XYZ file of C-alpha atoms in Angstrom:
333
model
C -161.690 27.040 4.474
C -158.969 27.865 6.924
C -156.621 28.824 4.026
C -159.419 31.126 2.764
C -159.784 32.680 6.132
C -156.043 33.409 6.364
C -156.081 34.877 2.811
C -159.110 37.074 3.556
C -157.490 38.290 6.925
C -154.368 39.211 5.070
C -156.225 41.121 2.267
C -158.353 43.043 4.885
C -155.289 43.973 6.808
C -153.868 45.447 3.543
C -156.784 47.731 3.228
C -155.241 49.697 6.083
C -151.842 49.841 4.438
C -150.049 53.188 3.850
C -149.276 52.079 0.353
C -151.911 53.124 -2.296
C -150.906 50.218 -4.504
C -151.123 47.635 -1.735
C -154.657 48.858 -0.895
C -155.742 48.867 -4.410
C -154.516 45.328 -5.095
C -156.225 43.980 -1.960
C -159.387 45.796 -2.857
C -159.502 44.392 -6.332
C -158.815 40.847 -5.047
C -161.654 41.074 -2.399
C -164.048 42.184 -5.107
C -163.097 39.203 -7.272
C -163.328 36.577 -4.537
C -166.552 37.925 -3.224
C -168.150 37.735 -6.629
C -167.218 34.214 -7.380
C -167.243 32.520 -3.889
C -170.424 32.915 -1.876
C -168.927 31.022 1.047
C -166.174 33.581 1.407
C -168.550 36.508 1.881
C -169.343 35.956 5.577
C -165.621 35.487 6.116
C -164.889 38.806 4.514
C -167.487 40.499 6.748
C -166.182 38.807 9.879
C -162.649 39.825 9.113
C -163.692 43.567 9.448
C -163.719 44.553 5.804
C -167.027 46.456 5.772
C -165.798 49.696 7.701
C -162.861 49.846 5.305
C -165.134 49.491 2.251
C -167.517 52.075 3.490
C -164.717 54.597 4.048
C -163.340 53.941 0.591
C -166.674 55.233 -0.871
C -165.510 58.684 0.083
C -162.407 58.276 -2.047
C -161.762 60.321 -5.095
C -160.389 57.409 -6.977
C -162.925 55.851 -9.424
C -161.292 52.388 -9.389
C -161.283 52.316 -5.545
C -164.916 53.546 -5.389
C -166.042 50.896 -7.885
C -164.268 48.019 -6.338
C -165.347 48.942 -2.844
C -169.105 49.534 -3.896
C -169.110 46.247 -5.891
C -167.657 44.279 -2.946
C -170.325 45.791 -0.649
C -172.965 44.706 -3.164
C -171.588 41.241 -3.356
C -171.542 41.040 0.566
C -175.077 42.312 0.712
C -176.371 39.064 -0.905
C -175.400 36.947 2.065
C -174.254 39.300 4.907
C -177.053 41.857 5.137
C -177.018 41.971 8.915
C -173.298 42.745 8.920
C -173.662 45.556 6.545
C -176.665 47.109 8.411
C -174.920 46.855 11.813
C -171.865 48.723 10.498
C -171.837 52.260 11.746
C -171.771 54.827 8.927
C -172.457 52.429 6.121
C -175.661 54.096 5.052
C -174.040 57.520 5.383
C -171.212 56.373 3.056
C -173.672 55.016 0.547
C -175.634 58.242 0.721
C -172.528 60.255 -0.026
C -171.773 58.137 -3.028
C -175.333 58.516 -4.353
C -175.434 62.192 -3.579
C -172.476 62.933 -5.787
C -173.730 60.748 -8.616
C -173.255 63.503 -11.165
C -169.842 64.761 -10.000
C -167.319 62.886 -7.883
C -168.742 59.374 -7.793
C -168.085 56.857 -10.609
C -171.271 55.815 -12.464
C -170.380 52.191 -11.823
C -170.062 52.899 -8.042
C -173.419 54.708 -8.119
C -175.024 51.712 -9.720
C -173.557 49.325 -7.186
C -174.611 51.517 -4.234
C -178.161 51.672 -5.453
C -178.092 47.955 -6.012
C -176.797 47.388 -2.565
C -179.792 49.325 -1.090
C -182.122 47.329 -3.303
C -180.525 44.111 -1.817
C -180.747 45.346 1.749
C -184.301 46.378 1.295
C -185.327 42.744 0.784
C -185.343 42.557 4.585
C -188.668 43.993 5.952
C -187.160 45.410 9.051
C -184.570 47.464 7.155
C -187.152 49.437 5.153
C -188.106 51.906 7.929
C -184.444 52.294 8.796
C -183.366 53.084 5.232
C -186.549 55.099 4.611
C -185.795 57.399 7.447
C -182.667 58.488 5.567
C -184.223 61.399 3.566
C -180.904 62.175 1.893
C -180.868 58.604 0.381
C -184.406 58.971 -0.922
C -183.626 62.381 -2.282
C -180.452 61.096 -4.055
C -182.336 58.095 -5.599
C -184.905 60.582 -6.989
C -182.231 62.802 -8.394
C -180.677 59.814 -10.158
C -184.109 58.919 -11.702
C -184.611 62.548 -12.702
C -181.149 63.235 -14.276
C -181.000 62.773 -18.002
C -177.289 61.927 -17.605
C -177.874 58.929 -15.416
C -177.009 55.675 -17.158
C -179.963 53.305 -17.686
C -178.602 50.663 -15.211
C -178.299 53.305 -12.481
C -181.852 54.454 -13.108
C -183.136 50.934 -12.898
C -181.314 50.219 -9.613
C -182.430 53.474 -8.205
C -186.039 52.563 -9.073
C -185.650 49.211 -7.398
C -184.398 50.844 -4.265
C -187.253 53.300 -4.260
C -189.649 50.417 -4.709
C -188.110 48.584 -1.726
C -188.440 51.805 0.374
C -192.009 52.316 -0.680
C -193.004 48.817 0.320
C -193.024 50.166 3.917
C -196.333 52.217 3.975
C -195.020 54.946 6.258
C -192.205 55.740 3.785
C -194.505 56.539 0.906
C -195.446 60.061 1.934
C -191.698 60.852 2.209
C -191.004 59.632 -1.296
C -193.825 61.790 -2.578
C -192.763 64.784 -0.396
C -189.225 64.611 -1.774
C -190.528 64.931 -5.332
C -190.725 61.546 -6.853
C -194.002 61.761 -8.463
C -193.207 64.045 -11.489
C -189.895 62.243 -12.556
C -191.617 58.838 -12.206
C -194.500 59.750 -14.502
C -192.049 61.588 -16.816
C -190.241 58.203 -17.286
C -193.463 56.419 -17.841
C -194.575 58.836 -20.552
C -191.205 59.576 -22.190
C -188.987 56.636 -21.648
C -188.872 54.148 -24.588
C -187.181 51.237 -22.786
C -189.848 48.701 -21.561
C -187.832 47.594 -18.519
C -187.521 51.192 -17.100
C -191.256 51.908 -17.663
C -192.070 48.689 -15.854
C -189.888 49.581 -13.002
C -191.123 53.167 -12.784
C -194.810 52.065 -12.906
C -194.127 49.479 -10.090
C -192.842 52.445 -7.851
C -195.850 54.472 -8.823
C -198.144 51.588 -7.841
C -196.561 51.588 -4.380
C -196.581 55.252 -3.659
C -200.187 55.526 -4.703
C -200.911 53.743 -1.518
C -201.078 56.863 0.741
C -203.414 59.884 1.062
C -200.866 62.299 -0.303
C -200.800 60.594 -3.668
C -204.133 61.950 -4.764
C -203.220 65.636 -5.019
C -199.691 64.913 -6.302
C -200.925 62.577 -9.046
C -203.498 65.177 -10.130
C -200.630 67.602 -10.747
C -199.263 65.410 -13.429
C -202.553 64.068 -14.782
C -201.537 60.789 -13.175
C -204.959 59.004 -13.380
C -205.095 59.784 -17.110
C -201.591 58.420 -17.744
C -202.342 55.193 -15.800
C -205.558 54.688 -17.642
C -203.786 55.207 -20.970
C -201.425 52.470 -20.019
C -204.344 50.117 -19.669
C -205.365 50.835 -23.333
C -204.262 47.917 -25.445
C -203.478 50.307 -28.241
C -200.614 51.887 -26.397
C -198.538 48.672 -26.521
C -197.857 48.604 -22.793
C -196.431 45.340 -21.554
C -198.496 43.077 -19.382
C -196.370 44.028 -16.352
C -196.981 47.718 -17.014
C -200.807 47.300 -17.362
C -200.916 45.316 -14.056
C -198.922 47.975 -12.264
C -201.414 50.583 -13.705
C -204.365 48.559 -12.252
C -202.429 48.277 -8.917
C -201.807 52.015 -8.854
C -205.365 52.935 -9.607
C -206.713 50.457 -6.873
C -204.254 51.978 -4.287
C -205.297 55.408 -5.287
C -209.028 54.769 -4.664
C -208.197 52.698 -1.580
C -206.325 55.419 0.085
C -207.719 58.511 -1.554
C -211.309 57.618 -0.874
C -214.329 58.878 -2.809
C -212.414 61.814 -4.192
C -209.996 59.515 -6.012
C -212.715 57.030 -6.895
C -214.630 59.830 -8.678
C -211.430 60.791 -10.600
C -211.020 57.184 -11.825
C -214.626 56.594 -12.673
C -214.652 59.745 -14.753
C -212.325 57.967 -17.203
C -215.187 55.836 -18.250
C -214.926 52.866 -20.649
C -211.173 53.201 -21.096
C -210.468 52.197 -17.527
C -213.316 49.628 -17.596
C -212.145 47.802 -20.699
C -208.515 47.790 -19.642
C -209.271 46.563 -16.164
C -211.651 43.815 -17.539
C -208.877 42.587 -19.832
C -206.418 42.338 -16.948
C -209.120 40.553 -14.821
C -209.440 38.087 -17.649
C -205.931 37.644 -18.842
C -203.537 38.825 -16.145
C -201.531 36.995 -13.580
C -203.245 35.694 -10.506
C -202.261 38.775 -8.528
C -203.194 41.079 -11.408
C -206.693 39.434 -11.822
C -207.421 39.891 -8.156
C -206.554 43.622 -8.203
C -208.321 44.216 -11.499
C -211.448 42.635 -10.036
C -211.199 44.925 -7.062
C -210.772 47.994 -9.254
C -213.866 46.967 -11.389
C -215.918 46.722 -8.158
C -215.008 50.264 -7.407
C -215.931 51.404 -10.901
C -219.269 49.542 -11.023
C -220.460 50.095 -7.564
C -219.060 53.616 -6.944
C -219.700 53.638 -3.261
C -218.889 52.187 0.118
C -215.136 52.180 -0.330
C -214.495 51.818 3.350
C -216.805 48.811 3.548
C -215.289 47.341 0.382
C -211.777 47.334 1.790
C -212.616 46.664 5.484
C -210.785 43.673 6.791
C -208.371 43.956 3.831
C -205.115 45.036 5.491
C -202.933 44.314 2.576
C -201.124 47.551 1.762
C -199.840 46.031 -1.452
C -196.570 45.271 0.358
C -196.343 41.879 -1.263
C -196.242 43.296 -4.867
C -193.589 41.283 -6.698
C -190.678 43.128 -8.188
C -188.648 40.922 -10.536
C -185.606 41.652 -12.540
C -187.055 39.195 -15.164
C -189.027 41.485 -17.426
C -191.198 38.540 -18.627
C -192.111 37.049 -15.217
C -195.031 38.755 -13.684
C -195.576 36.275 -10.840
C -192.272 35.985 -9.114
C -192.394 36.735 -5.482
C -188.871 37.894 -5.151
C -186.230 39.725 -7.102
C -182.652 38.692 -7.525
C -179.438 40.588 -6.771
C -176.537 40.013 -9.149
C -173.001 39.906 -8.109
C -170.746 42.759 -9.434
């Protein structure tokens, strides 16, 4: 390990070299060793690499951006505190994301979004990252852009999901224009994984009062109920996300939202009943809750009194076939 420490210190020192080639070679080596050696990541952080890596995100060199962003992603798996305590790191990530369609490499954009997704695993970081409106806006723009690579869209959605897990962030996500592009992905996107990711974000942002009016603008209740229809071919994950979104909508939107959902009639009843019977344990619980709203049609406040679960524990898993995993993985780059 001492040999590794000396090697890392030498490489980090080279990041401050006046030679472009020396810096590039050191950066590429740090990316490689941080990918393949988990034990070396804290050593890289302790050696002072993170401020250099953050600064390199402002570079106009695509290879430099990509290696720096990928190294930060690798470090975020085991050294999240070190990243979050580095002054200017979130600003550098924001810069890279903000220029996703111009001066930032697509691979660097993907790695930066994935780094946020990794950092947002920590509950206490969600309000901090959520306070950065420019980051939320950039993630939404990535989701909205037709030119964004699918992997960038998926990682942006995962970052938005992590941000929305903190209830006080949800109105900001809505205010900055997320609702329309999210529903557009659900309606128009053919790739199952992206629809699952987009519907998971929708389920979270439904958990605030502002969601009712914004969902109405895009016929959101109708779209979510259509997802419950077995004939649409939605995956189990999408159908459970739709149930969760509808339940959150009536929970936070009150009788007004409950009326909108009940007006959908048998379609929502049948779909919710199927999830209640055949869904995952979490999906069954939420489907039963939604059915109570549909059947009783009153006393929403009483129904949810004492239930302080803001849906923060919704699982979000990279494995498209696993609906009951309580965590999601971050892959080295």
